[in-house]
Amino acid sequence: MPSPDAARRLRAHSQDRRSEGASSGEGGWTMVKPSSPVECAMVGIWANLLRTDAECLSMRDSFFDVGGHSLLATRLVSSLQETFRVDYPLSLLFKGP
C-alpha cells in the first residue's frame, strides 16, 4: 500500500502538470493516455495499487516516480501475471519502470 504522503504527492504532481500546461507537451512532460484495452487495464492496475485516479497516470510515467515502491512492485507484477497470464519477472520492472 502506498503511503498517504505518496498518494498526496502523486495527486499534487498530476495537478501541477495539468495546471502548468504540461499535458500539451510543455515542461518536458506529455500526458499519454492509454490507447488500447491492454494499456487501459495496466493503468487501472497501477491506479488501484497507487490508490489514485487512472486519469492522473500517463503511459510515460515511471511506476516509482508516481509513488510506487518495491513492495508495491511485487504486487504489480503479481497482478500483471494474473490479469494477462504472462510470466513477468520482477527484475524487468526495475530495469524499465
Tab-separated table of N, CA and C in Angstrom, residues 6-56:
chain	number	residue	atom	x	y	z
A	6	ALA	N	2.744	9.515	-0.317
A	6	ALA	CA	2.999	9.190	-1.721
A	6	ALA	C	1.753	9.449	-2.556
A	7	ALA	N	0.598	9.090	-2.043
A	7	ALA	CA	-0.649	9.327	-2.774
A	7	ALA	C	-0.903	10.825	-2.936
A	8	ARG	N	-0.645	11.593	-1.889
A	8	ARG	CA	-0.817	13.048	-1.978
A	8	ARG	C	0.167	13.657	-2.982
A	9	ARG	N	1.416	13.172	-2.967
A	9	ARG	CA	2.415	13.685	-3.905
A	9	ARG	C	2.002	13.401	-5.344
A	10	LEU	N	1.463	12.201	-5.594
A	10	LEU	CA	1.030	11.856	-6.946
A	10	LEU	C	-0.096	12.777	-7.400
A	11	ARG	N	-1.087	12.965	-6.543
A	11	ARG	CA	-2.198	13.853	-6.916
A	11	ARG	C	-1.700	15.279	-7.139
A	12	ALA	N	-0.840	15.773	-6.248
A	12	ALA	CA	-0.314	17.133	-6.389
A	12	ALA	C	0.535	17.248	-7.651
A	13	HIS	N	1.359	16.240	-7.913
A	13	HIS	CA	2.207	16.237	-9.108
A	13	HIS	C	1.345	16.260	-10.359
A	14	SER	N	0.291	15.474	-10.383
A	14	SER	CA	-0.600	15.418	-11.543
A	14	SER	C	-1.296	16.753	-11.741
A	15	GLN	N	-1.747	17.369	-10.653
A	15	GLN	CA	-2.415	18.666	-10.756
A	15	GLN	C	-1.440	19.732	-11.232
A	16	ASP	N	-0.212	19.692	-10.727
A	16	ASP	CA	0.803	20.656	-11.161
A	16	ASP	C	1.068	20.521	-12.654
A	17	ARG	N	1.192	19.275	-13.134
A	17	ARG	CA	1.473	19.053	-14.553
A	17	ARG	C	0.338	19.610	-15.403
A	18	ARG	N	-0.889	19.405	-14.951
A	18	ARG	CA	-2.032	19.908	-15.719
A	18	ARG	C	-2.110	21.421	-15.680
A	19	SER	N	-1.925	22.015	-14.493
A	19	SER	CA	-2.057	23.462	-14.369
A	19	SER	C	-0.949	24.201	-15.107
A	20	GLU	N	0.198	23.574	-15.270
A	20	GLU	CA	1.308	24.193	-15.990
A	20	GLU	C	1.192	24.003	-17.495
A	21	GLY	N	0.152	23.340	-17.941
A	21	GLY	CA	0.003	23.100	-19.374
A	21	GLY	C	0.853	21.957	-19.872
A	22	ALA	N	1.367	21.157	-18.950
A	22	ALA	CA	2.278	20.083	-19.338
A	22	ALA	C	1.603	19.016	-20.176
A	23	SER	N	0.296	18.916	-20.090
A	23	SER	CA	-0.370	17.885	-20.872
A	23	SER	C	-0.223	18.142	-22.365
A	24	SER	N	0.113	19.366	-22.719
A	24	SER	CA	0.304	19.669	-24.130
A	24	SER	C	1.756	19.538	-24.558
A	25	GLY	N	2.606	19.054	-23.648
A	25	GLY	CA	3.988	18.824	-24.009
A	25	GLY	C	4.951	19.847	-23.453
A	26	GLU	N	4.472	20.868	-22.782
A	26	GLU	CA	5.351	21.875	-22.210
A	26	GLU	C	6.011	21.323	-20.957
A	27	GLY	N	7.178	21.799	-20.649
A	27	GLY	CA	7.852	21.390	-19.421
A	27	GLY	C	8.452	19.998	-19.479
A	28	GLY	N	8.559	19.407	-20.666
A	28	GLY	CA	9.196	18.111	-20.785
A	28	GLY	C	8.315	16.923	-20.433
A	29	TRP	N	7.052	17.130	-20.207
A	29	TRP	CA	6.157	16.035	-19.854
A	29	TRP	C	4.947	16.083	-20.765
A	30	THR	N	4.551	14.941	-21.258
A	30	THR	CA	3.367	14.851	-22.110
A	30	THR	C	2.456	13.768	-21.569
A	31	MET	N	1.200	14.102	-21.367
A	31	MET	CA	0.219	13.111	-20.928
A	31	MET	C	-0.052	12.186	-22.101
A	32	VAL	N	0.176	10.913	-21.895
A	32	VAL	CA	-0.118	9.911	-22.913
A	32	VAL	C	-1.160	8.982	-22.321
A	33	LYS	N	-2.366	9.112	-22.817
A	33	LYS	CA	-3.464	8.287	-22.317
A	33	LYS	C	-3.370	6.894	-22.921
A	34	PRO	N	-3.901	5.903	-22.208
A	34	PRO	CA	-3.901	4.542	-22.764
A	34	PRO	C	-4.713	4.498	-24.057
A	35	SER	N	-4.214	3.734	-25.021
A	35	SER	CA	-4.875	3.703	-26.322
A	35	SER	C	-5.373	2.313	-26.718
A	36	SER	N	-5.222	1.351	-25.829
A	36	SER	CA	-5.684	0.003	-26.141
A	36	SER	C	-6.294	-0.610	-24.877
A	37	PRO	N	-7.046	-1.676	-25.028
A	37	PRO	CA	-7.603	-2.338	-23.842
A	37	PRO	C	-6.522	-2.819	-22.865
A	38	VAL	N	-5.393	-3.271	-23.401
A	38	VAL	CA	-4.299	-3.733	-22.533
A	38	VAL	C	-3.741	-2.559	-21.738
A	39	GLU	N	-3.500	-1.437	-22.411
A	39	GLU	CA	-2.981	-0.258	-21.713
A	39	GLU	C	-3.984	0.245	-20.672
A	40	CYS	N	-5.263	0.232	-21.005
A	40	CYS	CA	-6.289	0.650	-20.038
A	40	CYS	C	-6.280	-0.250	-18.807
A	41	ALA	N	-6.131	-1.542	-19.022
A	41	ALA	CA	-6.077	-2.479	-17.901
A	41	ALA	C	-4.841	-2.233	-17.043
A	42	MET	N	-3.714	-1.973	-17.701
A	42	MET	CA	-2.480	-1.713	-16.953
A	42	MET	C	-2.591	-0.440	-16.121
A	43	VAL	N	-3.136	0.614	-16.692
A	43	VAL	CA	-3.313	1.862	-15.952
A	43	VAL	C	-4.278	1.632	-14.780
A	44	GLY	N	-5.294	0.832	-14.998
A	44	GLY	CA	-6.223	0.505	-13.916
A	44	GLY	C	-5.535	-0.227	-12.771
A	45	ILE	N	-4.643	-1.138	-13.101
A	45	ILE	CA	-3.888	-1.867	-12.075
A	45	ILE	C	-3.005	-0.898	-11.299
A	46	TRP	N	-2.279	-0.045	-12.022
A	46	TRP	CA	-1.426	0.952	-11.358
A	46	TRP	C	-2.260	1.837	-10.440
A	47	ALA	N	-3.362	2.348	-10.964
A	47	ALA	CA	-4.202	3.259	-10.178
A	47	ALA	C	-4.712	2.578	-8.917
A	48	ASN	N	-5.104	1.322	-9.041
A	48	ASN	CA	-5.582	0.574	-7.882
A	48	ASN	C	-4.481	0.424	-6.833
A	49	LEU	N	-3.304	0.044	-7.267
A	49	LEU	CA	-2.186	-0.141	-6.336
A	49	LEU	C	-1.735	1.178	-5.709
A	50	LEU	N	-1.739	2.240	-6.508
A	50	LEU	CA	-1.281	3.546	-6.032
A	50	LEU	C	-2.386	4.347	-5.356
A	51	ARG	N	-3.590	3.785	-5.397
A	51	ARG	CA	-4.767	4.440	-4.794
A	51	ARG	C	-4.951	5.864	-5.310
A	52	THR	N	-5.035	5.938	-6.623
A	52	THR	CA	-5.240	7.229	-7.272
A	52	THR	C	-6.184	7.030	-8.455
A	53	ASP	N	-6.526	8.124	-9.100
A	53	ASP	CA	-7.385	8.058	-10.277
A	53	ASP	C	-6.542	7.712	-11.503
A	54	ALA	N	-7.096	6.891	-12.364
A	54	ALA	CA	-6.369	6.470	-13.561
A	54	ALA	C	-6.017	7.658	-14.449
A	55	GLU	N	-6.847	8.696	-14.459
A	55	GLU	CA	-6.554	9.833	-15.330
A	55	GLU	C	-5.359	10.658	-14.842
A	56	CYS	N	-4.859	10.366	-13.651
A	56	CYS	CA	-3.639	11.022	-13.142
A	56	CYS	C	-2.383	10.390	-13.710
